[in-house]
Short mmCIF file of C-alpha atoms in Angstrom, two decimals:
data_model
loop_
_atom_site.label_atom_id
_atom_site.label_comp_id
_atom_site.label_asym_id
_atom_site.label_seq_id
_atom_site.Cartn_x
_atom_site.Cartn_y
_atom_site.Cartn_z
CA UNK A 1 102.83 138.54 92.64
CA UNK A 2 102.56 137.34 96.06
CA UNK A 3 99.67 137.23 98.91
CA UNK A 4 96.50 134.83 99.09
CA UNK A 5 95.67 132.36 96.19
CA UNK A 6 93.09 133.35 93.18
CA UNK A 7 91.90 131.25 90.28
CA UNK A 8 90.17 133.93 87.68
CA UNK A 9 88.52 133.25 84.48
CA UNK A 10 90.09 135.77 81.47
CA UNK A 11 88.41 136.56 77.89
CA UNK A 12 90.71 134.91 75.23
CA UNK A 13 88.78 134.60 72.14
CA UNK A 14 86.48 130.99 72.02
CA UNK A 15 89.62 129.73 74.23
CA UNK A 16 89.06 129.74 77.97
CA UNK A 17 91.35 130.85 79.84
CA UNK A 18 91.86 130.61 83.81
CA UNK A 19 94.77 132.29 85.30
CA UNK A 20 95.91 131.33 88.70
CA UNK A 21 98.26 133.51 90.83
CA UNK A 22 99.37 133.79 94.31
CA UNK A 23 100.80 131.32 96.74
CA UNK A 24 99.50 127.99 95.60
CA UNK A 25 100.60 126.07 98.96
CA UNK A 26 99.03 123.52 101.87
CA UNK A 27 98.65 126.46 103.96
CA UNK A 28 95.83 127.18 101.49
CA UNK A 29 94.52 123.98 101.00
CA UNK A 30 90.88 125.13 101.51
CA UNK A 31 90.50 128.21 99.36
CA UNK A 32 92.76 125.92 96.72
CA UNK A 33 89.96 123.34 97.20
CA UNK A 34 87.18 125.47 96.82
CA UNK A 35 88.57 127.47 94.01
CA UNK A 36 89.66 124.30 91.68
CA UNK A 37 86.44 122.58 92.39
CA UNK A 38 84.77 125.62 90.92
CA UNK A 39 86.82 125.76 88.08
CA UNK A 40 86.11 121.93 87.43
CA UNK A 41 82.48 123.07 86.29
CA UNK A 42 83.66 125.14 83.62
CA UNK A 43 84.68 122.03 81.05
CA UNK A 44 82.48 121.58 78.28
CA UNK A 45 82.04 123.92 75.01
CA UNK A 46 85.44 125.77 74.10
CA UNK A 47 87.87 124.23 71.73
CA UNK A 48 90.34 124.94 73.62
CA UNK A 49 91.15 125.33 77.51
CA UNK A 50 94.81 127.28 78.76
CA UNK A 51 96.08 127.56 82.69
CA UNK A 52 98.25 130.04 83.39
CA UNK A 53 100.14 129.45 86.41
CA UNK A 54 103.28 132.44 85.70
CA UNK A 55 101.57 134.41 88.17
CA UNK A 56 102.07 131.59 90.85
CA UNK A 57 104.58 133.01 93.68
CA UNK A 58 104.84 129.97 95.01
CA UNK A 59 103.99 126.25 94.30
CA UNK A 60 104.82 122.77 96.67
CA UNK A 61 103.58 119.61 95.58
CA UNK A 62 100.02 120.00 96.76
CA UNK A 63 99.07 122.84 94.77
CA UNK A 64 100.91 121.48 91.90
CA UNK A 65 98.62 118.04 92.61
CA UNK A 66 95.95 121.02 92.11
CA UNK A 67 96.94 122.17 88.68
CA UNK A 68 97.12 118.74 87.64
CA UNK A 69 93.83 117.51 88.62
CA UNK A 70 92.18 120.73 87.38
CA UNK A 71 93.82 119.70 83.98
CA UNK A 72 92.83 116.15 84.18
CA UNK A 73 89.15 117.36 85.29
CA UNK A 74 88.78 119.77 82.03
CA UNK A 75 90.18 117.45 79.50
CA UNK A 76 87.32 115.91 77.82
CA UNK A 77 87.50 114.09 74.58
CA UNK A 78 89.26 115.50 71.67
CA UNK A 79 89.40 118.87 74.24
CA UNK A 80 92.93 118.83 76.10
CA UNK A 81 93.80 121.57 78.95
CA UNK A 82 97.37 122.90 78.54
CA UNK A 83 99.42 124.74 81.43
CA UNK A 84 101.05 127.70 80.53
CA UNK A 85 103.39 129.95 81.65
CA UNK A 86 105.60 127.07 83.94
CA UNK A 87 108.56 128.95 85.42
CA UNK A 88 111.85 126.65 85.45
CA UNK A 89 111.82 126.59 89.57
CA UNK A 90 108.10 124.36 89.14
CA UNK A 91 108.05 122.31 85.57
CA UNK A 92 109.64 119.69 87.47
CA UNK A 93 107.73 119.57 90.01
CA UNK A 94 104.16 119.63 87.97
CA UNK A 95 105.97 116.58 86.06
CA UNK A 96 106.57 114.67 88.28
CA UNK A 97 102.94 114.83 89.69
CA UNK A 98 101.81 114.68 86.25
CA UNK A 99 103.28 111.32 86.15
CA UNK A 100 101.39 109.81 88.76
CA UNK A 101 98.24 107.81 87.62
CA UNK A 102 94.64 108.47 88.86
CA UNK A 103 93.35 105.48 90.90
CA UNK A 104 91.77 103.31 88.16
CA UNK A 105 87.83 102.83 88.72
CA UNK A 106 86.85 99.53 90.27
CA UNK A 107 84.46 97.43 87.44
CA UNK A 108 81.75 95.54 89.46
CA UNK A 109 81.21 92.30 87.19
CA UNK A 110 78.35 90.27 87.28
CA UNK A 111 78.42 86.55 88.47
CA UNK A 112 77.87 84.04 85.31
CA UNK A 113 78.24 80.47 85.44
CA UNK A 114 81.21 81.58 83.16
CA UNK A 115 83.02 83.29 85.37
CA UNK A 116 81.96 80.58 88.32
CA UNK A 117 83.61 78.28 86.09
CA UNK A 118 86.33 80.39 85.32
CA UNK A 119 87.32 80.76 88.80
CA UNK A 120 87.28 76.75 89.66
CA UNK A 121 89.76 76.45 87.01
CA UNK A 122 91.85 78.69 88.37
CA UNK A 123 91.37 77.41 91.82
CA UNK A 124 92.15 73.71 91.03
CA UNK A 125 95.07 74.88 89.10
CA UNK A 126 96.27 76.58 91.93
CA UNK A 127 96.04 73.42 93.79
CA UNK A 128 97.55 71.61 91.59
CA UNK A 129 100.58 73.92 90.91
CA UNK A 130 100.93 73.53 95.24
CA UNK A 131 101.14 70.11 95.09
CA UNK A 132 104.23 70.48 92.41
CA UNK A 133 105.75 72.82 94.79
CA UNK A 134 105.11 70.47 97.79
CA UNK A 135 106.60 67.25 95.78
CA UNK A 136 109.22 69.07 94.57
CA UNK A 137 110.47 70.34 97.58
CA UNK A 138 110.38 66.48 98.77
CA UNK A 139 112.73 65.43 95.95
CA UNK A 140 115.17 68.13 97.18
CA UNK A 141 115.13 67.62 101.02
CA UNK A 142 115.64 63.99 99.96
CA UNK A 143 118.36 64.44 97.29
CA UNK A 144 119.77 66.65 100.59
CA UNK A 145 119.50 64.17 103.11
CA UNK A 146 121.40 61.76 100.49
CA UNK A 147 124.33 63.61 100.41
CA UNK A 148 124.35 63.49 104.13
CA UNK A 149 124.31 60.43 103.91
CA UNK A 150 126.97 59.65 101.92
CA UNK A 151 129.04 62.68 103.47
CA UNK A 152 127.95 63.07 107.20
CA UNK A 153 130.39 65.35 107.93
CA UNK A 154 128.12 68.08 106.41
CA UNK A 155 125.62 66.80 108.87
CA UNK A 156 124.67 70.29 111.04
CA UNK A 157 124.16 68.51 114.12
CA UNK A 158 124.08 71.90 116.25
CA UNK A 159 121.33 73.66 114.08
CA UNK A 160 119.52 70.16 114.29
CA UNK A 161 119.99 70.29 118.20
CA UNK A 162 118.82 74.02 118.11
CA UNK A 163 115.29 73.62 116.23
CA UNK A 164 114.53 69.84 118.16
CA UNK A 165 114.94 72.36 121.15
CA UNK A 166 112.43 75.17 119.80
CA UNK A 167 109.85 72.78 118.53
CA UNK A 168 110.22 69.97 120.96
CA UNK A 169 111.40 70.93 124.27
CA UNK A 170 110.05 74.77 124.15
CA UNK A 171 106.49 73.37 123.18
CA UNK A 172 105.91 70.56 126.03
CA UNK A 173 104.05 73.04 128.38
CA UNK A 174 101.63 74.38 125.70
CA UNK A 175 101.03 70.73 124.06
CA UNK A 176 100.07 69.08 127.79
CA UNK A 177 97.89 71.91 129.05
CA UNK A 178 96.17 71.52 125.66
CA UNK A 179 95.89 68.08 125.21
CA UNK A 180 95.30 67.77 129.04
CA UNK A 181 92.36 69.99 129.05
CA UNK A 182 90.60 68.14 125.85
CA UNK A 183 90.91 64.91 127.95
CA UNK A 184 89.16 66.54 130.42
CA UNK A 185 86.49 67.77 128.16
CA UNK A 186 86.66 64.16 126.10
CA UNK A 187 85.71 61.82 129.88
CA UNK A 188 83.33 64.95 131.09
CA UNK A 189 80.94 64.75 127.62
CA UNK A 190 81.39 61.22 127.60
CA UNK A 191 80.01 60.70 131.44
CA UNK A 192 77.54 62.94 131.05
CA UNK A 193 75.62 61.09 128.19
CA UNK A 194 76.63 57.60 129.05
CA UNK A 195 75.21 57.91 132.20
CA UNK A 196 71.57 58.32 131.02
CA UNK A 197 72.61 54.62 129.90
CA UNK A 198 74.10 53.04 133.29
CA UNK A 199 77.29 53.12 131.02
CA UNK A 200 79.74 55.35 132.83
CA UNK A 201 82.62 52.85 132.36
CA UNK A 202 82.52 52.99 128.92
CA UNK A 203 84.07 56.31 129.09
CA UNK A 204 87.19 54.94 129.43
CA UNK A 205 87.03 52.83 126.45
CA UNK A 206 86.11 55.71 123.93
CA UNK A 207 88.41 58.34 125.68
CA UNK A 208 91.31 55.62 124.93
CA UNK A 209 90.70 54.89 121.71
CA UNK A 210 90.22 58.38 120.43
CA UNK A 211 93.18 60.08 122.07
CA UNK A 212 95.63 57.54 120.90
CA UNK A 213 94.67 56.28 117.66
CA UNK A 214 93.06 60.04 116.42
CA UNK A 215 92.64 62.95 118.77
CA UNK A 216 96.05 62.68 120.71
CA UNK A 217 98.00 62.94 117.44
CA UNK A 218 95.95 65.30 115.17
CA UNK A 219 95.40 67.95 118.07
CA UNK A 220 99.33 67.65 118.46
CA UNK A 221 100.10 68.44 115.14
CA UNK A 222 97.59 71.05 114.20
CA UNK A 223 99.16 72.88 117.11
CA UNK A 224 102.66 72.50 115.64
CA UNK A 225 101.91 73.38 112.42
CA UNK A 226 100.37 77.04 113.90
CA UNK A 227 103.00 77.22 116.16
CA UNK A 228 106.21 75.32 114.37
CA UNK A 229 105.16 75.55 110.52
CA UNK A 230 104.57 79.73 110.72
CA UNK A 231 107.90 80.19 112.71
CA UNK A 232 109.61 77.84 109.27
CA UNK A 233 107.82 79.91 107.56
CA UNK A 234 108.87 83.62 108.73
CA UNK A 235 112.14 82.93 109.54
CA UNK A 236 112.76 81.34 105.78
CA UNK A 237 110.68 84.15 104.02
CA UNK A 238 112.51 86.88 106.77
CA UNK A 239 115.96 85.38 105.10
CA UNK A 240 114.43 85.05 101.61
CA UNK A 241 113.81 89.06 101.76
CA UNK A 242 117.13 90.47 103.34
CA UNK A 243 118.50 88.71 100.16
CA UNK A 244 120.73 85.44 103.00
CA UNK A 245 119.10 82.72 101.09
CA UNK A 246 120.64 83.83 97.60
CA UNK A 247 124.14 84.96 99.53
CA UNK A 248 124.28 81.11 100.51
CA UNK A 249 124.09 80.11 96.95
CA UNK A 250 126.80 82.73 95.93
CA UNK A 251 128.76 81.03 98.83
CA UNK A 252 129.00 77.73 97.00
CA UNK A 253 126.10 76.52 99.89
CA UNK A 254 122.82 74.48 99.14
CA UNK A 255 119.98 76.37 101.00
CA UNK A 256 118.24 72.71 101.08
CA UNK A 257 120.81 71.22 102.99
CA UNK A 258 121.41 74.22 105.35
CA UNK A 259 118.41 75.60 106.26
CA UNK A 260 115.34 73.25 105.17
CA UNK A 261 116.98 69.66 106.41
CA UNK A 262 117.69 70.34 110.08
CA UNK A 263 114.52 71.89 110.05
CA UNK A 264 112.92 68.39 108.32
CA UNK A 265 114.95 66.48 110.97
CA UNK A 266 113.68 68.33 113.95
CA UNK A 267 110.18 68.29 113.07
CA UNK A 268 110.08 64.92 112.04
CA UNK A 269 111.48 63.37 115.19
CA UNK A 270 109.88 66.28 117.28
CA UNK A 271 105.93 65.63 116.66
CA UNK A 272 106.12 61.62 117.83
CA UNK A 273 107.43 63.00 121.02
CA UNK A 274 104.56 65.49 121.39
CA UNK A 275 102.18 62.92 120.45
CA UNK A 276 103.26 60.48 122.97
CA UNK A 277 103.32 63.15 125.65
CA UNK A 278 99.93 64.90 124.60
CA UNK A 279 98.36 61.56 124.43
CA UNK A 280 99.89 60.77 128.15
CA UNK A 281 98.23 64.09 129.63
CA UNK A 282 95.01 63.49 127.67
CA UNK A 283 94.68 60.29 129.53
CA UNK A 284 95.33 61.56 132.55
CA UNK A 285 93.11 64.42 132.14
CA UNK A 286 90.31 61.57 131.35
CA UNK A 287 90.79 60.39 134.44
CA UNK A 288 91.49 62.81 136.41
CA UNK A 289 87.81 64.21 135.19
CA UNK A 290 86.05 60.45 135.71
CA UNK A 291 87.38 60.65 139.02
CA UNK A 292 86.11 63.42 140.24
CA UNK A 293 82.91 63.78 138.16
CA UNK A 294 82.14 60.26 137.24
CA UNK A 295 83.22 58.44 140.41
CA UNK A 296 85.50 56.16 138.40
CA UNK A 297 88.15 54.62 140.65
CA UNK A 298 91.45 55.29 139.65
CA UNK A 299 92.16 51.11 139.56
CA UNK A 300 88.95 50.72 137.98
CA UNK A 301 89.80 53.02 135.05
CA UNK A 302 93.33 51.63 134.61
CA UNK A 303 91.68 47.83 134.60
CA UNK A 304 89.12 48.97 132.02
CA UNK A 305 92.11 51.05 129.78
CA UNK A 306 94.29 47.90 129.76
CA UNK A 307 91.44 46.06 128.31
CA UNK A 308 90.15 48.63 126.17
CA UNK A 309 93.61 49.76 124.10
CA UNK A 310 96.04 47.61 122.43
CA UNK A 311 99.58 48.04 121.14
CA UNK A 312 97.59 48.39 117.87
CA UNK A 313 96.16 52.14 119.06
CA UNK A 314 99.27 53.45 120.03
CA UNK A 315 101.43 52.07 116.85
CA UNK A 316 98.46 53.82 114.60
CA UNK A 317 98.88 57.08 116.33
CA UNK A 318 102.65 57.48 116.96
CA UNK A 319 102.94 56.08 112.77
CA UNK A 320 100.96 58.91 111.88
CA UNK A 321 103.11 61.52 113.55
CA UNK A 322 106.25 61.46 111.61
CA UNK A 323 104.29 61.60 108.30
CA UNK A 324 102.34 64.95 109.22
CA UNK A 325 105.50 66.34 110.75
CA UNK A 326 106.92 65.83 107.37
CA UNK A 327 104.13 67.20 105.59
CA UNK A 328 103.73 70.23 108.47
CA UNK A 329 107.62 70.74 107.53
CA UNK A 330 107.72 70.84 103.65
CA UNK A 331 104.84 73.09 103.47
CA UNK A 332 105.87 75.72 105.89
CA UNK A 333 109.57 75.95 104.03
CA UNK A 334 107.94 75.77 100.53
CA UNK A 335 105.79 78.85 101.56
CA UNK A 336 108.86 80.53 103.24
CA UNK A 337 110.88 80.58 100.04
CA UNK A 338 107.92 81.36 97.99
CA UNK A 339 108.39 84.79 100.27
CA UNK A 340 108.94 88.39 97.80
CA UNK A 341 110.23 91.34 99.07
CA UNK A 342 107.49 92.92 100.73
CA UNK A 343 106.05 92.12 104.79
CA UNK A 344 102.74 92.21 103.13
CA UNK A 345 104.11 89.25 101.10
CA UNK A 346 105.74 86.96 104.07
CA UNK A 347 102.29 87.79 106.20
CA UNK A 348 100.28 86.16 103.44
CA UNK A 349 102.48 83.32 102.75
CA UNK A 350 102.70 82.76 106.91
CA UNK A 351 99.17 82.60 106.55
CA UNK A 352 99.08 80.00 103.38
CA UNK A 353 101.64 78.32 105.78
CA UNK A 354 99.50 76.96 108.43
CA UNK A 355 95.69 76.62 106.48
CA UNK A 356 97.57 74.45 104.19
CA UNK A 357 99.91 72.84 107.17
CA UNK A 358 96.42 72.20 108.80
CA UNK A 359 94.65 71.12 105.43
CA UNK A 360 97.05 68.88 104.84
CA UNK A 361 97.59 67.39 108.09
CA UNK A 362 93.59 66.62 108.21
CA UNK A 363 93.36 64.90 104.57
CA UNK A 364 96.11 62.54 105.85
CA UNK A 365 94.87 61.43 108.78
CA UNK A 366 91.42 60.41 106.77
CA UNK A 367 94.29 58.54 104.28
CA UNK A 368 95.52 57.14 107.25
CA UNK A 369 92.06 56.00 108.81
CA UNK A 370 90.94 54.18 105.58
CA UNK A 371 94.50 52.32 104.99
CA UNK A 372 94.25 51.18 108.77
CA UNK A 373 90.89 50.19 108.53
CA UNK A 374 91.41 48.30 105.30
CA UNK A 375 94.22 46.20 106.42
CA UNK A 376 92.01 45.62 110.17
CA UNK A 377 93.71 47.81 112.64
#
């Protein structure tokens, strides 16, 4: 029987009975809709509930979804619907929908200082198993680098070149417009309120403190870390997922010491050149600005710099660079490898990547701070 879809309710006994017939297709979709939603109102007394779908001319997956849900809908308690009358061409069909799962209702729980609890736990264990990740992938890039060591010939001096050219050379024009601009920002704040004081000079001794012993540095490398540590990151977790990593190990090849060392390398001897050259720009930014707005001579700020800094503020700045660089470094590759098989997956880990990069990079400067201050620099 062929022609528009109908969904009729037949006398069988205490049973009831619903017979569908016609096309049962999207083309019908609303008369389907209407018609099984009806029928949904019908579950409650009889013992026992039958659908006959032999009548059905034709059947694609979304009025087979129908069938199904109307089953689901009128199965209550020890009451189950049954589907009769399943022709050979559709049984598959109506099980394989059959097999999907309904989406599983979302429990709202209340907040207890249990479950407060509970979830610090599970946060400072989290931590914790991080910081395993982050000193074990240490131990490896340094058990790599020793067998470099003692074999340099399996030194990769051209993928070394490659990355010191994407982090370091590629990122000069970003890092001195930045750092530039916050030296501008840095004399321009500083002028403004030392001059209610007659103490526009000054200026020049905060602006070259702060960009070489804190700002120059830490600006550098929270820049690198969103701009170097998420690149580590996606290209490792883009390899991790197209299976390359594991092919290296099949290959007799340590991932470590191919794709995490020169990596290291770069990074580590990248970020002291930043710093030097984001601190340079800062400075002349400072000036620049107390110049122009401050009416600092250029002679008279260089005179007052020279007496302001010491070797002291640059050797505290351009010591802390190599450390975050390696910190920046082992993060970014730890979450790249961490990668599954999914984009969702390498967009959350690229996103671990540099909060933790930055996190990281932040809680060592303040180590670094109270180590300098305690031994007087």
């Amino acid at each position: 029987m062929s022609g528009d879809p109908k969904l009729e309710r037949i006398a069988k006994g205490n049973a009831l009975a619903l017979c569908a017939t016609g096309t049962w297709t999207a083309s019908f979709a609303p008369v389907l809709e209407r018609m099984v939603a009806d029928a949904e109102k019908l579950a409650g007394g009889p013992q026992s509930i039958f659908i006959d779908v032999s009548e059905v001319a034709k059947l694609d997956t979304f009025g087979a979804w129908l069938i199904e849900r109307l089953r689901r809908s009128l199965t209550k308690g020890s009451v189950e619907a049954q589907i009769a009358g399943l022709s050979a061409n559709y049984s598959s069909l109506v099980d394989e929908v059959r097999r999907v799962r309904a989406t599983p209702v979302v429990e709202t729980s209340t907040i207890t200082i249990t479950g407060m609890l509970e979830q610090i736990g599970r946060t400072v264990a989290g931590l914790a198993g991080t910081v395993a990740g982050l000193v074990d992938m240490l131990g490896a890039v340094l058990a790599a680098g020793g067998r470099v060591l003692i074999h340099p010939r399996s030194f990769r001096l051209t993928s070394t070149v490659h990355h010191m050219e994407q982090v370091c050379w590629r990122a000069v024009p970003i890092i001195v417009l930045i750092t530039f601009l916050i030296g501008c920002i840095i004399a321009q704040q500083g002028i403004f309120h030392f001059r209610r004081f007659g103490a526009d000079i000054f200026v020049v001794d905060m602006l070259g403190v702060l960009v070489l012993r804190e700002i120059g540095v830490l600006l550098v490398a929270i820049m690198v870390a969103g701009r170097s540590g998420s690149a580590y990151t996606a290209e490792l977790g883009s390899m991790k997922m197209r299976e390359e990593i594991d092919a290296l190990r099949t290959m007799g090849f340590d991932p470590i010491e191919v794709l995490v060392l020169p990596r290291m390398l770069a990074l580590v001897l990248a970020l002291p050149i930043l710093a030097f050259l984001g601190a340079m720009a800062a400075l002349y930014g400072g000036g620049l600005v107390a110049w122009l707005y401050g009416g600092v001579d250029p002679e008279a700020f260089l005179l007052r710099l020279r007496d302001a800094i010491s070797i002291d503020h640059f050797i505290v700045g351009i010591v802390k660079a190599p450390v975050m660089a390696a910190v920046i470094g082992i993060v970014a590759c730890v979450e790249g490898l961490a990668v599954q098989g999914s984009a969702e997956s390498l967009g959350q880990h690229t996103t671990a990547s540099v909060v933790k990069g930055i996190f990281f990079v932040i809680v060592m400067d303040g180590v670094f701070a109270i180590f300098f201050a305690s031994i007087g620099m």
